[in-house]
Amino acid sequence: MAIPQTNFNPPFNITRASHLVLMAHDLRASRDFYTEVIGLIVSDEDSGTIYLRGVEERGHHSLTLKKTSGEPVCECIGMHVFDEEDLDKAKFHFDRTGVPAKFVDVPFQNRTLRFSDAMGTPVELCATMQTQPRVHVAVHTHKGARALRMDHYQVLVPDVWAAAKFYMDLGFRISDYLVIAGTDHTIGTFLYRKNNPWDIVLLHRSGPCFHHCGYVVESLYDLVRGLDTAGNVGFGECIEHGPGRHGVDHSYYTYLRDPDGHRTELLLPAVQIVDRYDEPVARPLDPHSTGNRWGFPPPRSWFEEAATFASVPVRKLADEGEPLTLEKYLGTKHWRRTREPLRQSA
Amino acid sequence: MAIPQTNFNPPFNITRASHLVLMAHDLRASRDFYTEVIGLIVSDEDSGTIYLRGVEERGHHSLTLKKTSGEPVCECIGMHVFDEEDLDKAKFHFDRTGVPAKFVDVPFQNRTLRFSDAMGTPVELCATMQTQPRVHVAVHTHKGARALRMDHYQVLVPDVWAAAKFYMDLGFRISDYLVIAGTDHTIGTFLYRKNNPWDIVLLHRSGPCFHHCGYVVESLYDLVRGLDTAGNVGFGECIEHGPGRHGVDHSYYTYLRDPDGHRTELLLPAVQIVDRYDEPVARPLDPHSTGNRWGFPPPRSWFEEAATFASVPVRKLADEGEPLTLEKYLGTKHWRRTREPLRQSA
Amino acid sequence: MAIPQTNFNPPFNITRASHLVLMAHDLRASRDFYTEVIGLIVSDEDSGTIYLRGVEERGHHSLTLKKTSGEPVCECIGMHVFDEEDLDKAKFHFDRTGVPAKFVDVPFQNRTLRFSDAMGTPVELCATMQTQPRVHVAVHTHKGARALRMDHYQVLVPDVWAAAKFYMDLGFRISDYLVIAGTDHTIGTFLYRKNNPWDIVLLHRSGPCFHHCGYVVESLYDLVRGLDTAGNVGFGECIEHGPGRHGVDHSYYTYLRDPDGHRTELLLPAVQIVDRYDEPVARPLDPHSTGNRWGFPPPRSWFEEAATFASVPVRKLADEGEPLTLEKYLGTKHWRRTREPLRQSA
Amino acid sequence: MAIPQTNFNPPFNITRASHLVLMAHDLRASRDFYTEVIGLIVSDEDSGTIYLRGVEERGHHSLTLKKTSGEPVCECIGMHVFDEEDLDKAKFHFDRTGVPAKFVDVPFQNRTLRFSDAMGTPVELCATMQTQPRVHVAVHTHKGARALRMDHYQVLVPDVWAAAKFYMDLGFRISDYLVIAGTDHTIGTFLYRKNNPWDIVLLHRSGPCFHHCGYVVESLYDLVRGLDTAGNVGFGECIEHGPGRHGVDHSYYTYLRDPDGHRTELLLPAVQIVDRYDEPVARPLDPHSTGNRWGFPPPRSWFEEAATFASVPVRKLADEGEPLTLEKYLGTKHWRRTREPLRQSA
């Protein structure tokens, strides 16, 4: 099919992926994970909610955790628009195009518009929230991976191009999209508004489901310090995938699971992408390859587990493909053996 | 059982693990692997042999690759003694104690004494070899992980304490030893002469077999640059295990397999260990844990594949234990699932 | 005085600082400097011109060097607009407001509009240039500091706010501005369009003069590898200032001088700055302090030497202030001395 | 003159430079400096003394600070011998050769022998001290540069070869020595016992005086994190020299001054040096060059300021040479100027 086209004169100005809200069973355990390992700063908290931000963030929060005794779902993902006026333009646009949208009250945020995208994903928009000082230079107070800022989120959707079109009509551009090599089957796409290649990543699977959010760290050393800290404070087995380096032109990754299983990617600063001549690039993916420059393929859990969005039904795909999981990879991997295995494992 | 005691007045002065000789099917492929990915320097080569060294090494070679059309075995491991005179003392000692030992001619090495240790492992000793300039500061000429120096090797042996005793009688000290928690079953030990915790590592398995050699890299960046290069030049799937951080007090690791399956560990500089009060430390190992501070446990191949030594029979152990492999780990790992898996994998 | 206000509905859309043109006496020496030390890639060259780009840049060039036997001036600085249409809007705007502007032919660039800003600085705008592949992942081919991309330039101007107003009318925002503490004397300001705090930096001095351009490197390791390489290939004394860390919230810096004395800053990726609530921040500067978080103040040459722009007269300031130079700092610095100096230096 | 020869059968076995004792005016200020910036751990303290160690050190202390209201002198430098028995051998040797030596009581150390070397430098020897756990893997508790271990100290002496001979008779080897190029005038030498190129460094100047001690850090990131912390907690101007990279084959350096002016070098792990064929290397030094691979030459204070040893008279040299100081360097440094300086500085 033809790739949807970006609307370069969008009805209102979304500037970036900015925040998200996750439910958690045990706020204390989750707090430890995000402050000690990821290195987020607590901007505010009470018995039922914790507001967290990266060390360079001025916005009050990029991650909100809310206590639940039910399913640890994702309440919504959030984006910034540039101006308060953009919220009114957005409301007008959504009303006109039949997208359910209403203003809601969110602590520490100014006017906030909640809508559902083409897949049903709940998204909220705000232009401003309370601000906090950037503390990225106060390195002596930082913990773990000292994550700088929330960068993007990945959402599983049953129809990548329909979901992408929704955002491209709102001005999002595509940096890359993944197609099964030798076919025209698109299995994912990277969409952006700010000057790096992703604000929202869409992956072809049953959904909509929240797969992960990505926090940027300053260096490999910070990433590893986060992992060392994880090992030291009881989260040593929180790593689901990585460290490794993504294929195509992407960077290093490590995926961690929080106490509720919510997934966070730690990544390095990405390339800058601003110019008109940065056209969408097709990335053929060999389903029998790891897809990485180096590092194992993801384990099955990475492909199969994700959080639902609150009260949003999941449309199940009959066929989610047969990605190369770590489990399969290990079963087929053959080093040139220098001798017969000494024994057969159980 | 009682741990053997170090002989602090050894019959001759071994200073360090220094070199090894591996057989290879395709010298060109192996050369690429060691020069481009590991970053070794070719000191000399002809149609049948390549002599390699790390960028800071003054000795002519720490790794010799010899062409074979047979099994890619390990010919021997090598150690330096301090002085030529130590070779004569060694010969005298081995003759007196009934250890087979004879002088052999080895290109680029001065007088070289070959002997078999208590497990039958072929070992050669030399005091001096031709020297080469250290080129560690010529960073603009370095490739891959720019490995600095060969640091240690790991040998699989069917009787860890018998093997260790042989070396402790020669002055080796123990830094750590691994015991199955709650038992007195020792599954490995780290022996050293130079000022870091390992020159030769012994692991309890069928053997003797050569498991890996370890090259020190300067920083995590160099390690990752080696892996990036691997991905770029066609060795992206050479990683068998890692990156991760070992348990106990040890450092970061990545294990790579060369084109013949020979295994190299890249590691960071270790702690300094010199003093009389650095007594052997027992490290209880929970067989159901990864044994790592962070990072997956090793895959089955890491436990089961190793090179035999040329013409040395392998004594098979009836029971090699049931280490926690990556395969098992993945099968039992349960993240707190945020929803039911979307489908059951094949 | 009141700080000028950003025009959030600018007459056309400048997206970023993108390139510059410098004159050089000895192209071969300059080529060595920029390719071996900074790590730029040659996109094209002939006997009189070299076109260079950072390893992640898709645009054909961010630095053009032209051979001269005269003064090694700066020919112009360059910016990208988003669309070809923006060039027409720019021409219309400049004509209407009396700013000299004309279309010029520049190799490898599409339509290019050259104008002079409020200080007389020659600036060129283009929407597109020929593209090149990003090669940032081909790390095994990279050299020196493997600079990623041109990020910003600094221009000395005799009237900071007048110069700033010109750009703020075109949509530029202020991240920070430097004022002499206790006064309202502004000595510099940081202006941006893309999502980090600077595209063009204005410093209050005689001018307009080109002070430096800044290239982003991926990590401290890359920066240091650039300096190691400099030392190895004959540019060991090219460092004028640093490494150090800027004051306020800014990052690490090192300033190098090329064979003609042109100055390049190597810097790490900066914070993200996108949101409406990122208002200009005044940064009071104590003229008796180094102004740095750590590291020496700049030497006198850093304050006093800069390239003129081709055929643009310099307006000399009667008073350029008395910045704390390294020379002064060393003369007044007193460590608590643990004994009398052993002798008096010459 | 002929270089003294190492005695490879020394009368007793010194293993390494291990500790030192410095006097300080304000223990609280010094404590802050060494714990927050350098990252040392306090092993014990009372109102008059603080005992500090690096994060990987097992010995109770490598740096002892004692409160004084007088001169902040260096009380002594300390070395480890391998065995208690070596202390008796040392006493016997010193008595026999007329070197003043006596056993002293030092808290947390076992038997300790204090002697004066050929220049009068007070040195103490011990085989064992109380031990502490290594905490190098507890990275989440580390501060500043998280220094790993004390590595070496540098002493100014009026007769380098006489001082060196004293230690070479005790088994020390020379890695390098610095000679003024074109002369046979030796201005410094690097002596070692453990497996890296320096335990004690001797520099030709009036003395004996204590110039600096060197602590090893794990990576450039740790070094920079120490400097960032320095800037954040009020020690931003403690840097006297660096960061830079030494000439010859040596590594990166930064020299800091503590609140009393005592000097600490932070350095990266050095090369391994063990083998018989590692003969002393002469390093000709051009007195008109910086002597560095990159980075400024040291300021005058680095050459002229050092701590005396308690009650040890300083033998003043009539001529300490004319080293290239940063002050001189700046005065003579000429970049190819791209235009006349805009004005003459005061």
mmCIF file with all atom_site columns, N, CA and C in Angstrom, chain D residues 25 27 32 40 45-46 83 97 102 127 148 171 175 215 223 246 248 263 287 289 297-298 308 313 320 337-338:
data_model
loop_
_atom_site.group_PDB
_atom_site.id
_atom_site.type_symbol
_atom_site.label_atom_id
_atom_site.label_alt_id
_atom_site.label_comp_id
_atom_site.label_asym_id
_atom_site.label_entity_id
_atom_site.label_seq_id
_atom_site.pdbx_PDB_ins_code
_atom_site.Cartn_x
_atom_site.Cartn_y
_atom_site.Cartn_z
_atom_site.occupancy
_atom_site.B_iso_or_equiv
_atom_site.pdbx_formal_charge
_atom_site.auth_seq_id
_atom_site.auth_comp_id
_atom_site.auth_asym_id
_atom_site.auth_atom_id
_atom_site.pdbx_PDB_model_num
ATOM 1  N N  . HIS D 1 25  ? 45.143 21.459  57.926 1.00 0.00 ? 25  HIS D N  1
ATOM 2  C CA . HIS D 1 25  ? 44.663 22.487  58.866 1.00 0.00 ? 25  HIS D CA 1
ATOM 3  C C  . HIS D 1 25  ? 43.217 22.274  59.275 1.00 0.00 ? 25  HIS D C  1
ATOM 4  N N  . LEU D 1 27  ? 40.375 19.568  59.059 1.00 0.00 ? 27  LEU D N  1
ATOM 5  C CA . LEU D 1 27  ? 40.043 18.186  58.690 1.00 0.00 ? 27  LEU D CA 1
ATOM 6  C C  . LEU D 1 27  ? 38.695 18.078  57.990 1.00 0.00 ? 27  LEU D C  1
ATOM 7  N N  . ASP D 1 32  ? 35.901 16.598  53.156 1.00 0.00 ? 32  ASP D N  1
ATOM 8  C CA . ASP D 1 32  ? 34.979 16.855  52.052 1.00 0.00 ? 32  ASP D CA 1
ATOM 9  C C  . ASP D 1 32  ? 35.674 16.665  50.711 1.00 0.00 ? 32  ASP D C  1
ATOM 10 N N  . LEU D 1 40  ? 37.134 8.921   48.061 1.00 0.00 ? 40  LEU D N  1
ATOM 11 C CA . LEU D 1 40  ? 37.676 7.951   49.025 1.00 0.00 ? 40  LEU D CA 1
ATOM 12 C C  . LEU D 1 40  ? 36.638 7.620   50.103 1.00 0.00 ? 40  LEU D C  1
ATOM 13 N N  . GLU D 1 45  ? 37.888 7.515   61.824 1.00 0.00 ? 45  GLU D N  1
ATOM 14 C CA . GLU D 1 45  ? 38.248 8.913   62.060 1.00 0.00 ? 45  GLU D CA 1
ATOM 15 C C  . GLU D 1 45  ? 37.986 9.251   63.510 1.00 0.00 ? 45  GLU D C  1
ATOM 16 N N  . ASP D 1 46  ? 38.783 10.205  63.997 1.00 0.00 ? 46  ASP D N  1
ATOM 17 C CA . ASP D 1 46  ? 38.476 10.816  65.294 1.00 0.00 ? 46  ASP D CA 1
ATOM 18 C C  . ASP D 1 46  ? 38.760 12.303  65.145 1.00 0.00 ? 46  ASP D C  1
ATOM 19 N N  . ASP D 1 83  ? 55.778 -9.845  53.658 1.00 0.00 ? 83  ASP D N  1
ATOM 20 C CA . ASP D 1 83  ? 55.584 -10.700 54.819 1.00 0.00 ? 83  ASP D CA 1
ATOM 21 C C  . ASP D 1 83  ? 56.112 -10.014 56.064 1.00 0.00 ? 83  ASP D C  1
ATOM 22 N N  . THR D 1 97  ? 73.596 -1.457  56.850 1.00 0.00 ? 97  THR D N  1
ATOM 23 C CA . THR D 1 97  ? 74.063 -0.483  55.867 1.00 0.00 ? 97  THR D CA 1
ATOM 24 C C  . THR D 1 97  ? 74.011 0.942   56.407 1.00 0.00 ? 97  THR D C  1
ATOM 25 N N  . LYS D 1 102 ? 63.662 2.337   62.631 1.00 0.00 ? 102 LYS D N  1
ATOM 26 C CA . LYS D 1 102 ? 63.145 1.834   63.909 1.00 0.00 ? 102 LYS D CA 1
ATOM 27 C C  . LYS D 1 102 ? 61.677 1.453   63.781 1.00 0.00 ? 102 LYS D C  1
ATOM 28 N N  . ALA D 1 127 ? 53.810 -4.970  56.642 1.00 0.00 ? 127 ALA D N  1
ATOM 29 C CA . ALA D 1 127 ? 53.401 -6.123  55.837 1.00 0.00 ? 127 ALA D CA 1
ATOM 30 C C  . ALA D 1 127 ? 51.885 -6.225  55.824 1.00 0.00 ? 127 ALA D C  1
ATOM 31 N N  . LEU D 1 148 ? 39.843 4.256   42.828 1.00 0.00 ? 148 LEU D N  1
ATOM 32 C CA . LEU D 1 148 ? 39.958 2.837   43.130 1.00 0.00 ? 148 LEU D CA 1
ATOM 33 C C  . LEU D 1 148 ? 41.031 2.555   44.173 1.00 0.00 ? 148 LEU D C  1
ATOM 34 N N  . GLY D 1 171 ? 65.447 -3.512  45.051 1.00 0.00 ? 171 GLY D N  1
ATOM 35 C CA . GLY D 1 171 ? 64.696 -4.303  44.087 1.00 0.00 ? 171 GLY D CA 1
ATOM 36 C C  . GLY D 1 171 ? 63.810 -3.509  43.149 1.00 0.00 ? 171 GLY D C  1
ATOM 37 N N  . SER D 1 175 ? 61.048 2.003   34.905 1.00 0.00 ? 175 SER D N  1
ATOM 38 C CA . SER D 1 175 ? 60.303 1.864   33.643 1.00 0.00 ? 175 SER D CA 1
ATOM 39 C C  . SER D 1 175 ? 60.845 2.866   32.621 1.00 0.00 ? 175 SER D C  1
ATOM 40 N N  . TYR D 1 215 ? 46.018 8.585   42.487 1.00 0.00 ? 215 TYR D N  1
ATOM 41 C CA . TYR D 1 215 ? 44.948 7.597   42.679 1.00 0.00 ? 215 TYR D CA 1
ATOM 42 C C  . TYR D 1 215 ? 44.422 7.192   41.303 1.00 0.00 ? 215 TYR D C  1
ATOM 43 N N  . LEU D 1 223 ? 36.612 10.155  36.221 1.00 0.00 ? 223 LEU D N  1
ATOM 44 C CA . LEU D 1 223 ? 37.426 11.352  36.385 1.00 0.00 ? 223 LEU D CA 1
ATOM 45 C C  . LEU D 1 223 ? 36.576 12.603  36.219 1.00 0.00 ? 223 LEU D C  1
ATOM 46 N N  . HIS D 1 246 ? 49.730 12.805  29.263 1.00 0.00 ? 246 HIS D N  1
ATOM 47 C CA . HIS D 1 246 ? 51.170 12.885  29.378 1.00 0.00 ? 246 HIS D CA 1
ATOM 48 C C  . HIS D 1 246 ? 51.839 12.489  28.062 1.00 0.00 ? 246 HIS D C  1
ATOM 49 N N  . VAL D 1 248 ? 55.346 10.739  26.205 1.00 0.00 ? 248 VAL D N  1
ATOM 50 C CA . VAL D 1 248 ? 55.857 9.372   26.102 1.00 0.00 ? 248 VAL D CA 1
ATOM 51 C C  . VAL D 1 248 ? 54.667 8.425   26.016 1.00 0.00 ? 248 VAL D C  1
ATOM 52 N N  . ARG D 1 263 ? 48.718 17.864  46.706 1.00 0.00 ? 263 ARG D N  1
ATOM 53 C CA . ARG D 1 263 ? 48.376 17.602  45.306 1.00 0.00 ? 263 ARG D CA 1
ATOM 54 C C  . ARG D 1 263 ? 48.046 16.114  45.095 1.00 0.00 ? 263 ARG D C  1
ATOM 55 N N  . PRO D 1 287 ? 63.010 20.741  26.357 1.00 0.00 ? 287 PRO D N  1
ATOM 56 C CA . PRO D 1 287 ? 62.572 21.696  27.387 1.00 0.00 ? 287 PRO D CA 1
ATOM 57 C C  . PRO D 1 287 ? 61.694 22.818  26.825 1.00 0.00 ? 287 PRO D C  1
ATOM 58 N N  . SER D 1 289 ? 59.196 22.127  24.744 1.00 0.00 ? 289 SER D N  1
ATOM 59 C CA . SER D 1 289 ? 57.895 21.546  24.386 1.00 0.00 ? 289 SER D CA 1
ATOM 60 C C  . SER D 1 289 ? 57.078 21.324  25.652 1.00 0.00 ? 289 SER D C  1
ATOM 61 N N  . PRO D 1 297 ? 51.069 22.727  29.226 1.00 0.00 ? 297 PRO D N  1
ATOM 62 C CA . PRO D 1 297 ? 52.099 22.389  30.221 1.00 0.00 ? 297 PRO D CA 1
ATOM 63 C C  . PRO D 1 297 ? 51.620 22.804  31.616 1.00 0.00 ? 297 PRO D C  1
ATOM 64 N N  . PRO D 1 298 ? 52.239 22.280  32.658 1.00 0.00 ? 298 PRO D N  1
ATOM 65 C CA . PRO D 1 298 ? 51.794 22.617  34.019 1.00 0.00 ? 298 PRO D CA 1
ATOM 66 C C  . PRO D 1 298 ? 52.089 24.086  34.348 1.00 0.00 ? 298 PRO D C  1
ATOM 67 N N  . THR D 1 308 ? 57.042 19.966  52.336 1.00 0.00 ? 308 THR D N  1
ATOM 68 C CA . THR D 1 308 ? 58.238 19.389  52.952 1.00 0.00 ? 308 THR D CA 1
ATOM 69 C C  . THR D 1 308 ? 57.833 18.161  53.753 1.00 0.00 ? 308 THR D C  1
ATOM 70 N N  . PRO D 1 313 ? 65.199 18.643  56.451 1.00 0.00 ? 313 PRO D N  1
ATOM 71 C CA . PRO D 1 313 ? 65.668 19.855  55.767 1.00 0.00 ? 313 PRO D CA 1
ATOM 72 C C  . PRO D 1 313 ? 65.656 19.668  54.249 1.00 0.00 ? 313 PRO D C  1
ATOM 73 N N  . GLU D 1 320 ? 67.394 24.766  39.163 1.00 0.00 ? 320 GLU D N  1
ATOM 74 C CA . GLU D 1 320 ? 66.336 23.759  38.974 1.00 0.00 ? 320 GLU D CA 1
ATOM 75 C C  . GLU D 1 320 ? 65.888 23.689  37.521 1.00 0.00 ? 320 GLU D C  1
ATOM 76 N N  . ARG D 1 337 ? 47.161 33.894  13.287 1.00 0.00 ? 337 ARG D N  1
ATOM 77 C CA . ARG D 1 337 ? 46.073 34.816  13.564 1.00 0.00 ? 337 ARG D CA 1
ATOM 78 C C  . ARG D 1 337 ? 45.336 35.146  12.287 1.00 0.00 ? 337 ARG D C  1
ATOM 79 N N  . THR D 1 338 ? 44.047 35.140  12.383 1.00 0.00 ? 338 THR D N  1
ATOM 80 C CA . THR D 1 338 ? 43.257 35.421  11.193 1.00 0.00 ? 338 THR D CA 1
ATOM 81 C C  . THR D 1 338 ? 43.028 36.913  11.032 1.00 0.00 ? 338 THR D C  1
#
